[in-house]
Amino acid sequence: MKAIVQTGPRAVETQEREVPTPDADELLVKVHTAGLCGSDAHAYKYDGGYEWIPIPRIMGHEYSAEVVEVGSDVEGFAEGDKVVEEPIHDCGHCFQCKNGQPNVCQNFSITGMHRDGAYAEYVTVAPEHVHAVPDEVPLRHAAITEPTSIATRAVLDRSNATPGDTVLVEGPGPIGVLVAAVADSLGANVLVSGLDQDAAYRLPLLDDLGIETVNVQSGDGLEAATESFTDGIGFDVAIDSTGHHTGVGTAAEHVRKGGQVVVVGIPNQPSEVTLTPVVRGEIEINTSYGSTWTNFEQALRLMERGAIAVDEILDTSYSVDDPSAAFEAFLGSETCKPVFQFGD
């Protein structure tokens, strides 16, 4: 089978590998579409915090697939079932897992990092980590269930956003675009901020989705946009998906008194926030990490009713046979959600 294998820092290649054999308690699934996200890009560069990943490694954790073989001990699945995997596996035994917080499990493992992943034609998976894909959701759409679940958690669980609220989303990367789409589906009034590097592809993508945008490095910047968009009040909610250490501070400066900041991007350096106006404005600062079983189901239901414009978000122009092109384009902000298609 074809598999996209990381062989070193900023080095990936397509190799021929043996089709894995499922254990009695596993499923063998045929991958249809697999997405590339920010954490894949960090792993590709072998950034700090990712050097522990064993190389060579078959990458990939966001994917959709069809069941082709069912282990003898597995019940509830059949050949031909459409599925997606929850790629972050919790241990089920630590305090957080027992406390109903499996997304911050102390002993988690990640498909495509701790074990070979889904940038391959076939992969094995334990059934407890699998969700059934509704009939109305094409497999190419279901491939972004995992990042959409991160967005549903950030918006629906961790933020206070309600219909009619003004919501600032910082950063038009994959998570930012999906956070904006989920907030928009909720009925919030959404503005997404980006930089010059986002002006060629990512901000126009959001404009095409009917979501307002601002390039903070051109024109009058974010200050003027905030004044205009919120009638001078400030945003009800600001969601930072930049992964930049200045993001949370910028968000805190542009929410209203009594507003809320939610940080979903992981800052690349220690963040600095001036807390005096935060305290005096009683601004809430919250965080959102990963997702839960319920968030996956929320993501699938949003796609099932067409609330997320998946076809517009996906970029299918990159080939399995030239994976480095997709990684380099992603790092250059030339695309937002590239996917590798292994199935028809």
Coordinates of N, CA and C in Angstrom, one line a residue, residues 98-290:
K98 N -11.2 9.7 34.8 CA -12.3 9.3 35.7 C -13.1 10.5 36.1
N99 N -12.6 11.7 35.9 CA -13.3 12.9 36.3 C -14.0 13.5 35.1
G100 N -14.2 12.7 34.1 CA -14.9 13.2 32.9 C -14.2 14.2 32.1
Q101 N -12.8 14.2 32.1 CA -12.0 15.1 31.3 C -11.0 14.4 30.5
P102 N -11.5 13.5 29.6 CA -10.5 12.6 28.9 C -9.7 13.4 27.9
N103 N -10.1 14.6 27.4 CA -9.4 15.4 26.5 C -8.1 15.9 27.1
V104 N -7.9 15.9 28.4 CA -6.7 16.3 29.0 C -6.1 15.1 29.8
C105 N -6.3 13.9 29.3 CA -5.7 12.7 29.9 C -4.2 12.8 30.1
Q106 N -3.8 12.3 31.3 CA -2.4 12.3 31.6 C -1.5 11.4 30.7
N107 N -2.1 10.4 30.1 CA -1.4 9.3 29.5 C -1.9 9.1 28.0
F108 N -2.3 10.2 27.3 CA -2.9 10.1 26.0 C -1.8 9.6 25.0
S109 N -2.3 9.1 23.9 CA -1.4 8.8 22.7 C -2.2 9.2 21.5
I110 N -1.4 9.5 20.4 CA -2.0 10.1 19.2 C -1.6 9.3 18.0
T111 N -2.6 9.0 17.2 CA -2.4 8.3 15.9 C -1.5 9.2 15.1
G112 N -0.6 8.6 14.4 CA 0.3 9.3 13.5 C 1.5 9.9 14.2
M113 N 1.5 9.8 15.5 CA 2.7 10.3 16.3 C 3.2 9.2 17.2
H114 N 2.4 8.7 18.1 CA 2.8 7.6 19.0 C 2.8 6.3 18.2
R115 N 2.0 6.2 17.2 CA 1.9 5.0 16.4 C 1.7 5.4 14.9
D116 N 1.9 4.5 14.0 CA 1.7 4.8 12.6 C 0.3 5.3 12.3
G117 N 0.2 6.3 11.4 CA -1.1 7.0 11.3 C -1.8 6.7 9.9
A118 N -2.6 7.6 9.5 CA -3.6 7.4 8.5 C -3.2 8.0 7.1
Y119 N -2.0 8.5 6.9 CA -1.6 8.9 5.6 C -1.1 7.6 4.9
A120 N -2.1 6.7 4.7 CA -1.8 5.4 4.1 C -3.1 4.9 3.6
E121 N -3.0 3.9 2.7 CA -4.3 3.3 2.1 C -5.1 2.5 3.2
Y122 N -4.4 1.9 4.1 CA -5.1 1.1 5.1 C -4.5 1.4 6.5
V123 N -5.3 1.3 7.5 CA -4.9 1.5 8.9 C -5.8 0.6 9.8
T124 N -5.2 0.1 10.9 CA -6.0 -0.6 11.9 C -6.4 0.4 13.0
V125 N -7.6 0.1 13.6 CA -8.0 0.9 14.7 C -8.9 0.1 15.6
A126 N -8.9 0.4 16.9 CA -9.7 -0.2 17.9 C -11.1 0.4 17.8
P127 N -12.2 -0.4 17.9 CA -13.6 0.1 17.7 C -14.0 1.2 18.7
E128 N -13.4 1.2 19.9 CA -13.8 2.1 20.9 C -13.4 3.6 20.5
H129 N -12.5 3.7 19.5 CA -12.1 5.0 19.1 C -12.8 5.5 17.8
V130 N -13.8 4.8 17.4 CA -14.4 5.0 16.1 C -15.8 5.6 16.2
H131 N -16.2 6.5 15.3 CA -17.5 7.0 15.2 C -18.1 6.6 13.8
A132 N -19.4 6.3 13.8 CA -20.0 6.0 12.5 C -20.3 7.3 11.9
V133 N -20.1 7.4 10.6 CA -20.4 8.6 9.8 C -21.8 8.5 9.2
P134 N -22.6 9.5 9.4 CA -24.0 9.5 8.9 C -24.0 9.3 7.4
D135 N -25.1 8.7 6.9 CA -25.2 8.4 5.5 C -25.1 9.7 4.6
E136 N -25.6 10.8 5.2 CA -25.7 12.1 4.4 C -24.3 12.8 4.4
V137 N -23.3 12.3 5.1 CA -22.0 13.0 5.1 C -21.0 12.2 4.2
P138 N -20.6 12.8 3.1 CA -19.6 12.1 2.2 C -18.3 11.9 3.0
L139 N -17.6 10.8 2.6 CA -16.3 10.5 3.3 C -15.3 11.6 3.1
R140 N -15.3 12.4 2.0 CA -14.4 13.4 1.8 C -14.7 14.5 2.9
H141 N -15.9 14.7 3.2 CA -16.3 15.7 4.3 C -15.9 15.2 5.6
A142 N -16.2 13.9 5.9 CA -16.0 13.4 7.2 C -14.5 13.4 7.6
A143 N -13.6 13.6 6.7 CA -12.2 13.6 7.0 C -11.8 14.7 7.9
I144 N -12.6 15.8 7.9 CA -12.2 16.9 8.8 C -13.1 16.9 10.1
T145 N -13.6 15.8 10.4 CA -14.4 15.7 11.7 C -13.6 16.1 12.9
E146 N -12.3 15.6 13.0 CA -11.5 15.8 14.1 C -11.2 17.3 14.3
P147 N -10.8 18.1 13.3 CA -10.6 19.5 13.6 C -11.9 20.2 13.8
T148 N -13.0 19.8 13.2 CA -14.3 20.4 13.4 C -14.7 20.1 14.9
S149 N -14.4 19.0 15.4 CA -14.7 18.7 16.8 C -13.9 19.6 17.8
I150 N -12.7 20.0 17.4 CA -12.0 21.0 18.2 C -12.7 22.3 18.2
A151 N -13.2 22.7 17.0 CA -14.0 23.9 16.9 C -15.3 23.9 17.7
T152 N -16.0 22.7 17.6 CA -17.3 22.7 18.4 C -17.0 22.8 19.8
R153 N -15.9 22.2 20.3 CA -15.6 22.3 21.7 C -15.3 23.8 22.1
A154 N -14.5 24.4 21.3 CA -14.1 25.8 21.6 C -15.3 26.7 21.6
V155 N -16.2 26.5 20.7 CA -17.4 27.5 20.5 C -18.5 27.0 21.4
L156 N -18.9 25.8 21.3 CA -20.1 25.3 22.0 C -20.0 25.0 23.5
D157 N -18.8 24.5 23.8 CA -18.5 24.1 25.2 C -17.8 25.1 26.0
R158 N -16.7 25.7 25.4 CA -15.8 26.5 26.2 C -16.1 28.0 26.1
S159 N -16.8 28.5 25.1 CA -17.1 29.9 25.0 C -18.6 30.2 25.5
N160 N -18.8 31.5 25.7 CA -20.2 31.9 26.1 C -21.0 32.4 24.9
A161 N -20.5 32.2 23.7 CA -21.1 32.7 22.5 C -22.5 32.3 22.3
T162 N -23.4 33.2 22.0 CA -24.8 32.9 21.7 C -25.2 33.6 20.4
P163 N -26.4 33.2 19.9 CA -26.8 33.9 18.6 C -26.9 35.4 18.8
G164 N -26.4 36.1 17.8 CA -26.4 37.6 17.9 C -25.1 38.2 18.5
D165 N -24.3 37.4 19.2 CA -23.1 37.9 19.8 C -22.1 38.3 18.7
T166 N -21.2 39.2 19.0 CA -20.1 39.5 18.2 C -18.9 38.7 18.6
V167 N -18.3 38.0 17.7 CA -17.2 37.1 18.0 C -16.0 37.4 17.1
L168 N -14.9 37.6 17.7 CA -13.6 37.8 16.9 C -12.9 36.5 17.0
V169 N -12.5 36.0 15.8 CA -11.7 34.8 15.7 C -10.3 35.2 15.1
E170 N -9.3 35.1 15.9 CA -7.9 35.5 15.5 C -7.2 34.3 14.8
G171 N -6.8 34.5 13.6 CA -6.1 33.5 12.9 C -6.9 32.7 11.9
P172 N -6.7 32.7 10.6 CA -7.5 32.0 9.6 C -6.9 30.7 9.2
G173 N -6.2 30.0 10.1 CA -5.7 28.7 9.8 C -6.9 27.7 9.9
P174 N -6.6 26.4 9.7 CA -7.7 25.4 9.7 C -8.6 25.5 10.9
I175 N -8.1 25.6 12.1 CA -8.9 25.6 13.3 C -9.7 27.0 13.3
G176 N -9.0 28.1 13.0 CA -9.7 29.4 13.0 C -10.8 29.4 12.0
V177 N -10.6 28.8 10.8 CA -11.7 28.8 9.8 C -12.9 28.0 10.3
L178 N -12.6 26.8 10.9 CA -13.7 26.0 11.4 C -14.3 26.6 12.7
V179 N -13.6 27.2 13.5 CA -14.2 27.9 14.7 C -15.1 29.0 14.2
A180 N -14.7 29.7 13.2 CA -15.5 30.8 12.6 C -16.8 30.2 12.0
A181 N -16.7 29.0 11.3 CA -17.8 28.4 10.7 C -18.8 27.9 11.7
V182 N -18.3 27.3 12.8 CA -19.2 26.8 13.9 C -19.9 28.0 14.5
A183 N -19.1 29.1 14.8 CA -19.7 30.3 15.5 C -20.8 30.9 14.5
D184 N -20.5 30.9 13.3 CA -21.4 31.4 12.3 C -22.7 30.6 12.2
S185 N -22.6 29.2 12.3 CA -23.7 28.4 12.3 C -24.6 28.5 13.5
L186 N -24.0 29.0 14.6 CA -24.7 29.3 15.9 C -25.5 30.6 15.8
G187 N -25.2 31.4 14.8 CA -25.9 32.7 14.6 C -25.2 33.9 15.2
A188 N -23.9 33.7 15.5 CA -23.1 34.8 16.0 C -22.7 35.6 14.8
N189 N -22.3 36.9 15.1 CA -21.7 37.8 14.1 C -20.2 37.7 14.2
V190 N -19.6 37.1 13.2 CA -18.2 36.7 13.3 C -17.3 37.6 12.4
L191 N -16.2 38.0 13.0 CA -15.1 38.6 12.2 C -13.8 37.8 12.5
V192 N -13.1 37.5 11.4 CA -11.8 36.8 11.4 C -10.7 37.7 11.1
S193 N -9.7 37.7 11.9 CA -8.5 38.6 11.7 C -7.3 37.7 11.2
G194 N -6.6 38.3 10.2 CA -5.4 37.7 9.7 C -4.3 38.6 9.4
L195 N -3.3 38.2 8.7 CA -2.1 39.0 8.4 C -1.9 39.1 6.9
D196 N -0.9 39.8 6.5 CA -0.6 39.9 5.1 C -0.4 38.5 4.4
Q197 N 0.2 37.6 5.1 CA 0.4 36.3 4.6 C -0.9 35.5 4.3
D198 N -2.0 35.9 4.9 CA -3.2 35.2 4.8 C -4.1 35.9 3.6
A199 N -3.6 37.0 3.1 CA -4.4 37.8 2.2 C -4.7 37.1 0.8
A200 N -3.7 36.2 0.4 CA -3.8 35.6 -0.9 C -4.8 34.4 -0.9
Y201 N -4.9 33.7 0.2 CA -5.8 32.4 0.1 C -6.8 32.4 1.3
R202 N -6.3 32.5 2.5 CA -7.1 32.2 3.7 C -8.2 33.2 3.9
L203 N -7.9 34.5 3.9 CA -9.0 35.5 4.1 C -10.0 35.5 3.0
P204 N -9.6 35.4 1.7 CA -10.6 35.3 0.7 C -11.5 34.0 0.8
L205 N -10.9 32.9 1.3 CA -11.7 31.7 1.6 C -12.9 32.1 2.5
L206 N -12.6 32.8 3.6 CA -13.6 33.1 4.6 C -14.6 34.1 4.0
D207 N -14.1 35.0 3.1 CA -15.0 36.0 2.5 C -16.0 35.2 1.6
D208 N -15.5 34.1 0.9 CA -16.4 33.3 0.1 C -17.4 32.5 0.9
L209 N -17.1 32.3 2.2 CA -18.0 31.6 3.1 C -19.0 32.6 3.7
G210 N -18.9 33.9 3.3 CA -19.8 34.9 3.9 C -19.5 35.3 5.3
I211 N -18.2 35.1 5.7 CA -17.7 35.5 7.0 C -16.8 36.7 6.8
E212 N -17.0 37.8 7.6 CA -16.3 39.0 7.4 C -14.8 38.8 7.9
T213 N -13.9 39.5 7.3 CA -12.5 39.4 7.6 C -11.8 40.7 7.7
V214 N -10.6 40.8 8.4 CA -9.8 42.0 8.4 C -8.4 41.6 8.4
N215 N -7.6 42.2 7.5 CA -6.1 42.0 7.5 C -5.6 43.1 8.5
V216 N -5.1 42.7 9.6 CA -4.7 43.7 10.6 C -3.4 44.4 10.3
Q217 N -2.7 44.0 9.2 CA -1.5 44.7 8.8 C -1.8 45.6 7.6
S218 N -3.0 45.8 7.2 CA -3.3 46.8 6.2 C -4.5 47.7 6.6
G219 N -4.6 48.8 5.9 CA -5.7 49.8 6.3 C -5.6 50.3 7.7
D220 N -6.7 50.3 8.4 CA -6.7 50.9 9.7 C -6.6 49.8 10.8
G221 N -6.4 48.5 10.4 CA -6.1 47.5 11.3 C -7.3 47.0 12.2
L222 N -7.0 46.3 13.2 CA -8.0 45.7 14.1 C -8.7 46.7 14.9
E223 N -8.1 47.7 15.3 CA -8.7 48.7 16.2 C -10.0 49.3 15.4
A224 N -9.8 49.7 14.2 CA -10.9 50.3 13.4 C -11.9 49.3 13.2
A225 N -11.5 48.0 12.9 CA -12.5 47.0 12.6 C -13.3 46.7 13.8
T226 N -12.7 46.7 15.0 CA -13.4 46.5 16.2 C -14.5 47.6 16.5
E227 N -14.0 48.8 16.3 CA -14.9 49.9 16.4 C -16.1 49.8 15.5
S228 N -15.9 49.5 14.3 CA -17.0 49.4 13.3 C -17.9 48.2 13.5
F229 N -17.3 47.1 13.8 CA -18.0 45.8 13.9 C -18.9 45.7 15.1
T230 N -18.4 46.3 16.2 CA -19.1 46.2 17.5 C -19.7 47.5 18.0
D231 N -19.7 48.5 17.1 CA -20.3 49.8 17.5 C -19.5 50.4 18.7
G232 N -18.2 50.1 18.7 CA -17.4 50.7 19.8 C -17.4 50.0 21.1
I233 N -18.2 48.9 21.2 CA -18.3 48.3 22.5 C -17.2 47.3 22.8
G234 N -16.7 46.6 21.8 CA -15.8 45.5 21.9 C -16.5 44.2 21.7
F235 N -15.8 43.2 21.4 CA -16.4 41.9 21.1 C -16.9 41.2 22.4
D236 N -18.0 40.5 22.2 CA -18.5 39.7 23.3 C -17.6 38.5 23.6
V237 N -17.1 37.9 22.6 CA -16.1 36.8 22.7 C -15.0 36.9 21.7
A238 N -13.8 36.7 22.1 CA -12.6 36.6 21.2 C -12.0 35.2 21.3
I239 N -11.9 34.5 20.2 CA -11.3 33.2 20.2 C -9.9 33.2 19.5
D240 N -8.9 33.0 20.2 CA -7.5 33.0 19.7 C -7.1 31.7 19.2
S241 N -7.0 31.6 17.8 CA -6.5 30.3 17.2 C -5.2 30.5 16.5
T242 N -4.5 31.6 16.8 CA -3.2 31.9 16.1 C -2.1 30.9 16.5
G243 N -2.0 30.5 17.8 CA -0.8 29.8 18.2 C 0.3 30.8 18.4
H244 N 0.1 32.1 18.4 CA 1.2 33.0 18.6 C 1.1 33.6 20.0
H245 N 2.2 33.9 20.5 CA 2.3 34.3 21.9 C 1.6 35.7 22.2
T246 N 1.4 36.5 21.1 CA 0.7 37.7 21.3 C -0.8 37.6 21.2
G247 N -1.3 36.5 20.8 CA -2.7 36.3 20.5 C -3.7 36.6 21.6
V248 N -3.4 36.0 22.8 CA -4.3 36.2 23.9 C -4.3 37.6 24.4
G249 N -3.2 38.3 24.4 CA -3.1 39.7 24.8 C -4.0 40.6 23.8
T250 N -3.8 40.3 22.5 CA -4.6 41.1 21.5 C -6.1 40.8 21.7
A251 N -6.4 39.6 22.0 CA -7.8 39.2 22.2 C -8.4 40.0 23.4
A252 N -7.6 40.0 24.5 CA -8.1 40.7 25.7 C -8.2 42.2 25.5
E253 N -7.5 42.8 24.6 CA -7.6 44.2 24.3 C -8.8 44.6 23.5
H254 N -9.4 43.6 22.8 CA -10.5 43.9 21.9 C -11.9 43.3 22.3
V255 N -11.9 42.6 23.4 CA -13.2 42.2 24.0 C -13.8 43.3 24.8
R256 N -15.1 43.3 25.0 CA -15.7 44.3 25.8 C -15.5 44.0 27.3
K257 N -15.7 45.0 28.2 CA -15.8 44.7 29.6 C -16.9 43.7 29.8
G258 N -16.5 42.7 30.6 CA -17.5 41.6 30.9 C -17.5 40.5 29.8
G259 N -16.6 40.7 28.8 CA -16.5 39.7 27.7 C -15.6 38.5 28.0
Q260 N -15.3 37.8 27.0 CA -14.6 36.5 27.2 C -13.6 36.3 26.2
V261 N -12.4 35.7 26.6 CA -11.4 35.3 25.7 C -11.3 33.8 25.8
V262 N -11.2 33.1 24.7 CA -11.0 31.6 24.7 C -9.7 31.4 23.8
V263 N -8.7 30.7 24.4 CA -7.5 30.4 23.7 C -7.5 28.9 23.3
V264 N -7.5 28.7 22.0 CA -7.5 27.4 21.4 C -6.2 27.0 20.7
G265 N -5.6 28.1 20.2 CA -4.2 27.9 19.6 C -3.2 27.8 20.7
I266 N -2.2 26.9 20.6 CA -1.2 26.7 21.6 C -0.1 27.7 21.3
P267 N 0.2 28.7 22.2 CA 1.2 29.7 21.9 C 2.6 29.1 21.7
N268 N 3.3 29.7 20.7 CA 4.6 29.2 20.4 C 5.7 29.7 21.3
Q269 N 5.4 30.7 22.2 CA 6.3 31.2 23.2 C 5.5 31.6 24.4
P270 N 6.2 31.9 25.5 CA 5.5 32.4 26.7 C 4.7 33.7 26.3
S271 N 3.4 33.7 26.8 CA 2.5 34.8 26.5 C 2.6 35.9 27.5
E272 N 2.4 37.1 27.1 CA 2.4 38.2 28.1 C 1.0 38.9 28.0
V273 N 0.3 39.0 29.1 CA -1.0 39.7 29.1 C -1.0 40.7 30.3
T274 N -1.4 41.9 30.0 CA -1.5 42.9 31.0 C -2.8 42.7 31.7
L275 N -2.7 42.2 33.0 CA -3.9 41.8 33.7 C -4.7 42.9 34.3
T276 N -4.1 44.1 34.5 CA -4.9 45.1 35.2 C -6.2 45.4 34.5
P277 N -6.2 45.7 33.2 CA -7.5 46.0 32.5 C -8.4 44.7 32.4
V278 N -7.8 43.5 32.4 CA -8.5 42.3 32.4 C -9.3 42.2 33.7
V279 N -8.7 42.4 34.8 CA -9.3 42.3 36.1 C -10.4 43.4 36.2
R280 N -10.0 44.7 35.9 CA -11.0 45.8 36.1 C -12.1 45.6 35.1
G281 N -11.9 45.0 34.0 CA -13.0 44.8 33.0 C -13.8 43.5 33.3
E282 N -13.3 42.7 34.3 CA -13.9 41.4 34.6 C -14.0 40.6 33.3
I283 N -12.9 40.5 32.6 CA -12.8 39.7 31.4 C -12.4 38.3 31.7
E284 N -13.2 37.4 31.2 CA -12.9 35.9 31.5 C -11.9 35.4 30.5
I285 N -10.9 34.7 30.9 CA -9.9 34.1 30.0 C -10.1 32.6 30.2
N286 N -10.4 31.9 29.1 CA -10.7 30.5 29.2 C -9.8 29.8 28.1
T287 N -9.7 28.5 28.2 CA -8.9 27.7 27.2 C -9.7 26.6 26.7
S288 N -9.3 26.0 25.6 CA -10.0 24.9 25.0 C -8.9 24.0 24.4
Y289 N -9.0 22.7 24.8 CA -7.9 21.8 24.2 C -8.6 20.5 23.7
G290 N -8.3 20.1 22.5 CA -8.8 18.9 22.0 C -10.3 18.8 21.9

